[in-house]
Tab-separated table of C-alpha atoms in Angstrom:
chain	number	residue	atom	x	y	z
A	40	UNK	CA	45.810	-15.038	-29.158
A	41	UNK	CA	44.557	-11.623	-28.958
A	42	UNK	CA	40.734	-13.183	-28.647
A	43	UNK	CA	42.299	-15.465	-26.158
A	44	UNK	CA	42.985	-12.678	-23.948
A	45	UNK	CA	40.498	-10.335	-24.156
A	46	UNK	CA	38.292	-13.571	-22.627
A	47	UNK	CA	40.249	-14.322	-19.806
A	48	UNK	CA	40.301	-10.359	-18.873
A	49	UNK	CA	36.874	-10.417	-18.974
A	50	UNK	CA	36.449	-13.399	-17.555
A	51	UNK	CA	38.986	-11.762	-14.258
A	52	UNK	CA	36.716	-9.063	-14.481
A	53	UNK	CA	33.224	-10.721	-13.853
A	54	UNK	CA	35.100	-12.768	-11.084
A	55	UNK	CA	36.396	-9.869	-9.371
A	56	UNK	CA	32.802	-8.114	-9.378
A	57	UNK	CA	31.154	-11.413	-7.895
A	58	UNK	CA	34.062	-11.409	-5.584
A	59	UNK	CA	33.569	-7.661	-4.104
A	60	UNK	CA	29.577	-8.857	-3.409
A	61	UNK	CA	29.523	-10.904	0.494
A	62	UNK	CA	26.079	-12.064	0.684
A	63	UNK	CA	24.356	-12.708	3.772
A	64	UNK	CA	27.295	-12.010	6.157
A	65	UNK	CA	26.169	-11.808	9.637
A	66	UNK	CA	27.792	-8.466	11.661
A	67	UNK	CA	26.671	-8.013	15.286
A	68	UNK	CA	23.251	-9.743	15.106
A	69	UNK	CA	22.102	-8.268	11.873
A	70	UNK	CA	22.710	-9.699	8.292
A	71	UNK	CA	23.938	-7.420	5.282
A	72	UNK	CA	24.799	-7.700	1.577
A	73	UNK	CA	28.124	-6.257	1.241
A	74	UNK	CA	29.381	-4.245	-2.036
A	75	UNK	CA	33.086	-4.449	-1.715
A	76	UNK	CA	33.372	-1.959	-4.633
A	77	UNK	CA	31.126	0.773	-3.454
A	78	UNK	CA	32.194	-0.060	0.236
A	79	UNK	CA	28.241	-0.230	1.242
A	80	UNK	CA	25.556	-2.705	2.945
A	81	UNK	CA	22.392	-3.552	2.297
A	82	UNK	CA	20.433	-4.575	5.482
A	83	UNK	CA	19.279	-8.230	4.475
A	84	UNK	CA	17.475	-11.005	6.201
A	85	UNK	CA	18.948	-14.475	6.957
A	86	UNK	CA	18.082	-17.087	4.203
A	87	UNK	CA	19.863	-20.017	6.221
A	88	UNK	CA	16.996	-19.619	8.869
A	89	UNK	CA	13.792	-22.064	8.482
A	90	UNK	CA	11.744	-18.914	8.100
A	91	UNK	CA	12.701	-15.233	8.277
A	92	UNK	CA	10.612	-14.762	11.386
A	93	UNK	CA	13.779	-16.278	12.768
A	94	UNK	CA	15.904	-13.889	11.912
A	95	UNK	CA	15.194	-11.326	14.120
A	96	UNK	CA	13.488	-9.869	17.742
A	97	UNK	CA	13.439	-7.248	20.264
A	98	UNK	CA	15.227	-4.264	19.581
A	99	UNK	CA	17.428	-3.800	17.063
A	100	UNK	CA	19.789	-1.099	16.054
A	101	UNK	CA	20.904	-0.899	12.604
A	102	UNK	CA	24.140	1.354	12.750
A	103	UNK	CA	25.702	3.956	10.372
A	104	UNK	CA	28.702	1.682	9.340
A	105	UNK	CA	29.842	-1.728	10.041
A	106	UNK	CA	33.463	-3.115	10.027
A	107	UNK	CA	34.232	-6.802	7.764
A	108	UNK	CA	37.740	-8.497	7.734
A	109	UNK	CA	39.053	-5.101	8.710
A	110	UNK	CA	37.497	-2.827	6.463
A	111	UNK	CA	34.582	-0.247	7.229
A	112	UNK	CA	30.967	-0.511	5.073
A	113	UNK	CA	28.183	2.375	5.453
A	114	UNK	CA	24.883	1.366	6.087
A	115	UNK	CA	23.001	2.851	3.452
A	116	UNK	CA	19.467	0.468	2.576
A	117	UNK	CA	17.423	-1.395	4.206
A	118	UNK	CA	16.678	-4.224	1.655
A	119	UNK	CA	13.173	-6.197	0.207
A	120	UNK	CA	12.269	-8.117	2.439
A	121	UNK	CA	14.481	-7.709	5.002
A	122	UNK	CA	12.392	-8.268	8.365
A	123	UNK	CA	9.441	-9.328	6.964
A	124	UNK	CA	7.151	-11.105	9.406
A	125	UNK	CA	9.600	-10.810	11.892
A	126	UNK	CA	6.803	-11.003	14.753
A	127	UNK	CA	9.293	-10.699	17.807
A	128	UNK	CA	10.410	-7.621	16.501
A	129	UNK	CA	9.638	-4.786	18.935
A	130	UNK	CA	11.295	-1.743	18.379
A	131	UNK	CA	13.995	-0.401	15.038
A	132	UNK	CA	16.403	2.259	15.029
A	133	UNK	CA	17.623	3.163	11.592
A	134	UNK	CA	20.443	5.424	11.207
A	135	UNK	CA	20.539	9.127	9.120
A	136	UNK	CA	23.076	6.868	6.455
A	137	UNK	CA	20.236	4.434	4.891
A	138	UNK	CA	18.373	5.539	1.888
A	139	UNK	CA	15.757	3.640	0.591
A	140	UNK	CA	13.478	1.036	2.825
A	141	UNK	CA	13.146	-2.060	0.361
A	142	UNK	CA	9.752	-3.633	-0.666
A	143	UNK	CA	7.872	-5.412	2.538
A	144	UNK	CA	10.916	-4.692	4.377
A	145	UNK	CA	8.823	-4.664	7.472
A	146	UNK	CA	5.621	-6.381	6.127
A	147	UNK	CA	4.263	-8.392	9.224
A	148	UNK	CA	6.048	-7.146	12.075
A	149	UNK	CA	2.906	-6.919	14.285
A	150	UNK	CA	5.086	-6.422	17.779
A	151	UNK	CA	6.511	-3.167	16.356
A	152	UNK	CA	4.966	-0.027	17.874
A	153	UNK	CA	6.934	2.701	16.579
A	154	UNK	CA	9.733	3.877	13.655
A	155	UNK	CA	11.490	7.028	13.657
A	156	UNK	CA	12.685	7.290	9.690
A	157	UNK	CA	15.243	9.423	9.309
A	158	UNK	CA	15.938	12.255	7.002
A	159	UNK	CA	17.894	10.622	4.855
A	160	UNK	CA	15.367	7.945	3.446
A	161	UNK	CA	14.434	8.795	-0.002
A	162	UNK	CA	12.294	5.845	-1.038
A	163	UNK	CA	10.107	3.528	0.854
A	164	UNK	CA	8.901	0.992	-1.462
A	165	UNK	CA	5.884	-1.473	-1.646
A	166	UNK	CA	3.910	-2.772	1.299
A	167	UNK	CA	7.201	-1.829	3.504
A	168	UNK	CA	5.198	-1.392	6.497
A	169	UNK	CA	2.163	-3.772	5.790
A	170	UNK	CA	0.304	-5.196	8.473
A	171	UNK	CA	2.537	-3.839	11.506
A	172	UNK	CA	-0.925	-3.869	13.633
A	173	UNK	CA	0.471	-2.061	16.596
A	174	UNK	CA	2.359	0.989	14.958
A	175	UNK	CA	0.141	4.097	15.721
A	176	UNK	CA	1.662	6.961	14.266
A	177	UNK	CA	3.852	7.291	11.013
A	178	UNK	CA	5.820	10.260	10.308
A	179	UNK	CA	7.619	11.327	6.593
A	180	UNK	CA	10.165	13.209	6.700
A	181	UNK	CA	11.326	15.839	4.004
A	182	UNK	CA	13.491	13.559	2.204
A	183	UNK	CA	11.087	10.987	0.837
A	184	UNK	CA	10.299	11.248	-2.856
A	185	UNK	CA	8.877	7.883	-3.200
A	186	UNK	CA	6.490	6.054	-1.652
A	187	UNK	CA	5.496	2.649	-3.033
A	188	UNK	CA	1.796	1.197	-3.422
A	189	UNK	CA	0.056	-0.475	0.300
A	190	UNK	CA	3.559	0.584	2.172
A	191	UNK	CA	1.263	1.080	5.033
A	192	UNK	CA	-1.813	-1.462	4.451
A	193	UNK	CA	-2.875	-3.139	7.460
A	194	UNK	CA	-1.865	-1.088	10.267
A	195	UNK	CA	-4.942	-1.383	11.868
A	196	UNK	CA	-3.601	0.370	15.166
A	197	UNK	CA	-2.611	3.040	12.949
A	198	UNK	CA	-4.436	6.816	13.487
A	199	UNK	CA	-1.949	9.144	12.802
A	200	UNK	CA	-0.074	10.105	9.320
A	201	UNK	CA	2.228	12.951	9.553
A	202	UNK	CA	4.326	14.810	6.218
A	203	UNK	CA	6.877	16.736	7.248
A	204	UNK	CA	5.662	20.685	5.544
A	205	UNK	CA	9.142	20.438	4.101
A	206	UNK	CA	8.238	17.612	1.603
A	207	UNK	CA	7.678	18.910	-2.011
A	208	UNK	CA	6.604	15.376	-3.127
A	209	UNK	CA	3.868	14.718	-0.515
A	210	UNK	CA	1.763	16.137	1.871
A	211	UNK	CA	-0.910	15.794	5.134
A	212	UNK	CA	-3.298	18.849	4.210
A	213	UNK	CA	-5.379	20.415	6.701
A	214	UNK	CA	-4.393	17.481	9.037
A	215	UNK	CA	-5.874	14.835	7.591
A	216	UNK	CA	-4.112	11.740	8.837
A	217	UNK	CA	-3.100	10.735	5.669
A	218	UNK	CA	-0.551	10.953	2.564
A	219	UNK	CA	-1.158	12.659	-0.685
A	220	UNK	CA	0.729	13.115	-3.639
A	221	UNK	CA	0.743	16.752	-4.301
A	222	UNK	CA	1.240	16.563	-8.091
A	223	UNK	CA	-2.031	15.098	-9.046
A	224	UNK	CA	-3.203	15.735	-5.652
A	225	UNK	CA	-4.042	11.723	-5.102
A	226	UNK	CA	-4.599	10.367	-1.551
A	227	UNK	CA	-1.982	6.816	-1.224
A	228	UNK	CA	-1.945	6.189	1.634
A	229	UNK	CA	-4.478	6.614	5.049
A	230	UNK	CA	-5.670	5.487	8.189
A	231	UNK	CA	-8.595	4.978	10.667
A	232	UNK	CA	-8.137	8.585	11.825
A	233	UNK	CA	-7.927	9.596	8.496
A	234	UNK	CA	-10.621	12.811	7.120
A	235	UNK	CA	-10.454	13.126	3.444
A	236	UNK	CA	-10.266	16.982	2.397
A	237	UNK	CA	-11.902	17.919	-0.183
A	238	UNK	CA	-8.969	18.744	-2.762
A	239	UNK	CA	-8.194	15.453	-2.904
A	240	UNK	CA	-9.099	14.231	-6.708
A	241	UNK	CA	-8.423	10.748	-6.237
A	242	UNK	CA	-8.323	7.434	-3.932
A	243	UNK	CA	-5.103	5.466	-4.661
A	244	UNK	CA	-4.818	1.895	-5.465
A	245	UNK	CA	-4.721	-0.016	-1.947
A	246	UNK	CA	-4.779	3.473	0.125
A	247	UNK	CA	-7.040	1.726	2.367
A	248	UNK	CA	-6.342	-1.693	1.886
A	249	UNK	CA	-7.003	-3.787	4.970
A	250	UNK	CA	-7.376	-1.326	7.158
A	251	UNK	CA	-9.866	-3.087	9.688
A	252	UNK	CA	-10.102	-0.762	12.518
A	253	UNK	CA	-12.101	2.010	9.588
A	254	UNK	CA	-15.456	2.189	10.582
A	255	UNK	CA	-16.520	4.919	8.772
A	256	UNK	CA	-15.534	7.597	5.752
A	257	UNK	CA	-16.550	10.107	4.410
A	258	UNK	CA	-15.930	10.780	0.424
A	259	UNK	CA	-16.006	14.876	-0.440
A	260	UNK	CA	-17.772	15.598	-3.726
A	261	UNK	CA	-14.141	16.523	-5.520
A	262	UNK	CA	-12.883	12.677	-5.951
A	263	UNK	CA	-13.569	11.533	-9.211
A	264	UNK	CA	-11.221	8.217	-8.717
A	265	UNK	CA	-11.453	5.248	-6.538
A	266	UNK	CA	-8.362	3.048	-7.374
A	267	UNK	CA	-8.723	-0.669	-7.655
A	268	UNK	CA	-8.643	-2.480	-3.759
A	269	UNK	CA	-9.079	1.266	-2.325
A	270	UNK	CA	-10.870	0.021	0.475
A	271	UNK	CA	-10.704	-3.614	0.240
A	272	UNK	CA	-10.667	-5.809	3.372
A	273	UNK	CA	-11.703	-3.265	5.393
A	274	UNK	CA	-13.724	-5.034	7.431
A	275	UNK	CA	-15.333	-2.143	9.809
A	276	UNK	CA	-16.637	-0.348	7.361
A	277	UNK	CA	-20.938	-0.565	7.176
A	278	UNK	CA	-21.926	2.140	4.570
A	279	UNK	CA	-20.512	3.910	2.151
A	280	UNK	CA	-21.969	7.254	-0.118
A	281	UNK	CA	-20.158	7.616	-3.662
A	282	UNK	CA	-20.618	11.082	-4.339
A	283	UNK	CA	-21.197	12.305	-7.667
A	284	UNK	CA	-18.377	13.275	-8.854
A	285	UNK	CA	-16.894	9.703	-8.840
A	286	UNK	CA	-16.143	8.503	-12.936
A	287	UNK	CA	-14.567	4.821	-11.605
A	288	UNK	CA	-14.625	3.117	-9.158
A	289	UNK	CA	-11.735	0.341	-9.251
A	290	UNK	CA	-11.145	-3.377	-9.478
A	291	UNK	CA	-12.121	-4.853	-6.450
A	292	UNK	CA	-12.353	-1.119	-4.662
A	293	UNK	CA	-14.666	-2.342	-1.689
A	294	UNK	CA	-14.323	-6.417	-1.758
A	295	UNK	CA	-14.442	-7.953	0.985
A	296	UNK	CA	-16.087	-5.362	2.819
A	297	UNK	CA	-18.111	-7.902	5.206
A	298	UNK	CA	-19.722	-5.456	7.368
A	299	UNK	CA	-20.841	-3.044	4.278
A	300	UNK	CA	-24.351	-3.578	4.608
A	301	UNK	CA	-25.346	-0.662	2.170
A	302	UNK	CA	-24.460	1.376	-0.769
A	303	UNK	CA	-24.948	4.355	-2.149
A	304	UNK	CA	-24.008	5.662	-5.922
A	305	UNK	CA	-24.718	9.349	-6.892
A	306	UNK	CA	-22.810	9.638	-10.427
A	307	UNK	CA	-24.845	10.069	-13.013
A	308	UNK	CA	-21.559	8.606	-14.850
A	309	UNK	CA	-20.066	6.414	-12.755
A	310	UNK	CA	-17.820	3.156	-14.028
A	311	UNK	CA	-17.949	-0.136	-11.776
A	312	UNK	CA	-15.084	-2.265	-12.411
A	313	UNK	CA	-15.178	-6.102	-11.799
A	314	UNK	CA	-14.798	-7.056	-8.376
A	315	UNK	CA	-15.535	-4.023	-6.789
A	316	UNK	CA	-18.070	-5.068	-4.119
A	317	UNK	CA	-17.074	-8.504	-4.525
A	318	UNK	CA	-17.235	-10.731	-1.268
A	319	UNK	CA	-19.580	-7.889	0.964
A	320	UNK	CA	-22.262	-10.463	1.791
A	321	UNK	CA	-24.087	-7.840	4.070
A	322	UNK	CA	-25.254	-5.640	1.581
A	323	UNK	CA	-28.928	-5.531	1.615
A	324	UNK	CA	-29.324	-2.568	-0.768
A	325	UNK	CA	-27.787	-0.468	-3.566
A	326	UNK	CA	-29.124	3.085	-3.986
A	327	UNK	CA	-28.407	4.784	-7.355
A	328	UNK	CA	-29.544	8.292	-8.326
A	329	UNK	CA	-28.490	8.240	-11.940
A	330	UNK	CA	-31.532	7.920	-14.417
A	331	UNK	CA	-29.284	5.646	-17.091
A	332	UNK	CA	-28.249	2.408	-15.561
A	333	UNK	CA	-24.071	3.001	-15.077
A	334	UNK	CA	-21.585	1.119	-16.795
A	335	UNK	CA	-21.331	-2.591	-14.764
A	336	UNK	CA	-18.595	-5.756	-14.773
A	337	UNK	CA	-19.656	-9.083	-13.942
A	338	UNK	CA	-18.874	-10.399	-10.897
A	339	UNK	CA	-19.088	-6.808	-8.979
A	340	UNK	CA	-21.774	-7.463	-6.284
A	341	UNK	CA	-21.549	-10.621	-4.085
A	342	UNK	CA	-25.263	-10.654	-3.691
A	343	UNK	CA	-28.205	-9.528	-4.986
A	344	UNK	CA	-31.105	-7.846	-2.955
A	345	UNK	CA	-32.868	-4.450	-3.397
A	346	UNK	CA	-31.723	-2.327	-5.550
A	347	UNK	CA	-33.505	1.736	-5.192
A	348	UNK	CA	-33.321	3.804	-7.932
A	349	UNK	CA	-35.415	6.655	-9.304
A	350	UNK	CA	-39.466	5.578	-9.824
A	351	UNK	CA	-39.319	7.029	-13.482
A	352	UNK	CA	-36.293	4.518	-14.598
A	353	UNK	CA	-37.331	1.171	-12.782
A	354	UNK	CA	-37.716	-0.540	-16.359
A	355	UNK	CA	-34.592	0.918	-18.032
A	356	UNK	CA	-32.726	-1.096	-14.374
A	357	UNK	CA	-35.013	-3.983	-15.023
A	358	UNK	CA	-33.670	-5.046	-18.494
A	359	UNK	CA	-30.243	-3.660	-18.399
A	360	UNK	CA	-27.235	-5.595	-18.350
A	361	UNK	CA	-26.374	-6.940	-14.657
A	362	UNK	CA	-28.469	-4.744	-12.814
A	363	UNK	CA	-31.841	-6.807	-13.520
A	364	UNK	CA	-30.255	-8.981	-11.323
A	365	UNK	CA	-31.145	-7.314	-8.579
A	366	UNK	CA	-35.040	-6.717	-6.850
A	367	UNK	CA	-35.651	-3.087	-8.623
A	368	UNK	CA	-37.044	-0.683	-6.231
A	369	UNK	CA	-38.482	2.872	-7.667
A	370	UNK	CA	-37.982	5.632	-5.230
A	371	UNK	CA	-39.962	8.566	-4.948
A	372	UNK	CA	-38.449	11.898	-4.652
């Protein structure tokens, strides 16, 4: 009996809980997720439309709290997903109450020009903002202590990256026009307008991913990292100069690069991970300064063509490992 019981209170239990969540409930033109026990929404999109490019356009207002069957919710995330490729969608106001921005919560909206976050957003989480081509500027406030991987990929429209001096998590040193995480001093995140400064120690994983508009960069001699699709898909971009300092350069770092027409590696110990130049079918030449052939993965380079490295090495290139692939060209000093 006393089994008996214990089940059906725990039973009343899980129904309650399931009963206190409203999904997709639809308050003055925007959808939420409603916790009946915390009394909070969750911005959500509307999975009853064909596609969620349906869901919403123009200008839309997300308030502090909304009212359901006569009791008040706050407002306090924006959820995964949420207006993802909402192409209509022009312009977003997000109230000082929400939180977190959800993963691709904005991926795709290429008809949105601006977003104010507000203060109180603590976490903005994976390709949030990806490929919103017409936002220009991007500001982060204080607040933010998280900032997922490609959250701003794609904004090719994008110039301007602006930390708030009163974040302790991130910064825009020296102006750069970009995001970097002060405790291991790593650039995430940046843009066309973006100038590297040189106490940057690393290139994040997809910090430049797909940004189209970047025609040019400039890598300062204290990076030692370029993360895996650093710069991949970025489609301006005709020459690049590794500097010396570079150990690794990621998994597909430059691939699909298809204006990159040539190449230049300093390191003397420099790691090439597969994939890295993968898919740049303009390079006509590699340049590497470093007397021992660096370490190589298969499939790295799309083509083959000239490859220029010192005169005194040309048969240690010729017989190593992937790189006899290539025409071997000695340069003299």
């Amino acid at each position: 009996m006393e089994k008996t019981y214990s089940k059906i209170m725990m039973l009343s239990v899980a129904f309650m809980i399931s009963m206190a969540t409203f999904a997709e409930t639809k308050i003055n033109g925007v959808y939420y997720n409603l916790d009946g026990n915390k009394r909070q929404a969750q911005v959500t999109y509307n999975e009853s439309a064909p596609s969620a490019s349906y869901s919403y356009s123009g200008a839309v207002t997300i308030p502090q709290v909304v009212t359901f069957e006569g009791k008040e919710y706050a407002v306090t995330s924006i959820g995964e997903e949420a207006f993802f490729e909402n192409r209509g969608l022009t312009s977003i106001t997000i109230p000082n109450s929400i939180k977190s921005i959800g993963d691709k919560a904005f991926y795709g909206c290429s008809a949105l020009t601006s977003v104010a976050i507000p203060n109180s957003v603590t976490s903005i989480g994976e390709g949030a903002f990806s490929g919103c081509d017409a936002l220009t500027t991007i500001n982060i406030p204080g607040s933010v202590e998280n900032i997922g991987m490609g959250a701003f990929s794609s904004c090719n429209a994008l110039s301007q990256i602006i930390v708030d001096k009163d974040n302790t998590v991130y910064d825009s040193r020296n102006g750069c026009n970009a995001i970097v995480l002060i405790a291991n001093n790593m650039l995430i995140a940046g843009c066309k307008g973006t100038i590297i400064p040189n106490t940057v120690t690393g290139i994040g994983a997809c910090a430049f991913y797909g940004c189209q508009s970047l025609t040019n960069i400039s890598i300062p001699n204290s990076v030692r990292t370029i993360g895996n699709n650093a710069f991949a898909l970025c489609y301006g971009l005709s020459s690049i100069n590794i500097p010396e300092s570079v150990i690794t350069i990621g998994r597909g770092a430059f691939m699909l690069c298809s204006s990159l027409s040539s190449v230049t590696i300093n390191g003397a110990n420099t790691s090439i991970m597969s994939y890295a130049f993968d898919g740049c079918n303009s390079v006509a030449s590699v340049k590497i300064l470093s007397q021992n052939p660096p370490a190589i993965d298969n499939m790295t380079f799309a083509v083959y063509r000239d490859l220029h490295v010192p005169a005194s090495v040309v048969k240690a290139y010729q017989v190593a490992d992937y790189w006899k692939k290539f025409r071997i060209v000695g340069d003299k000093k």
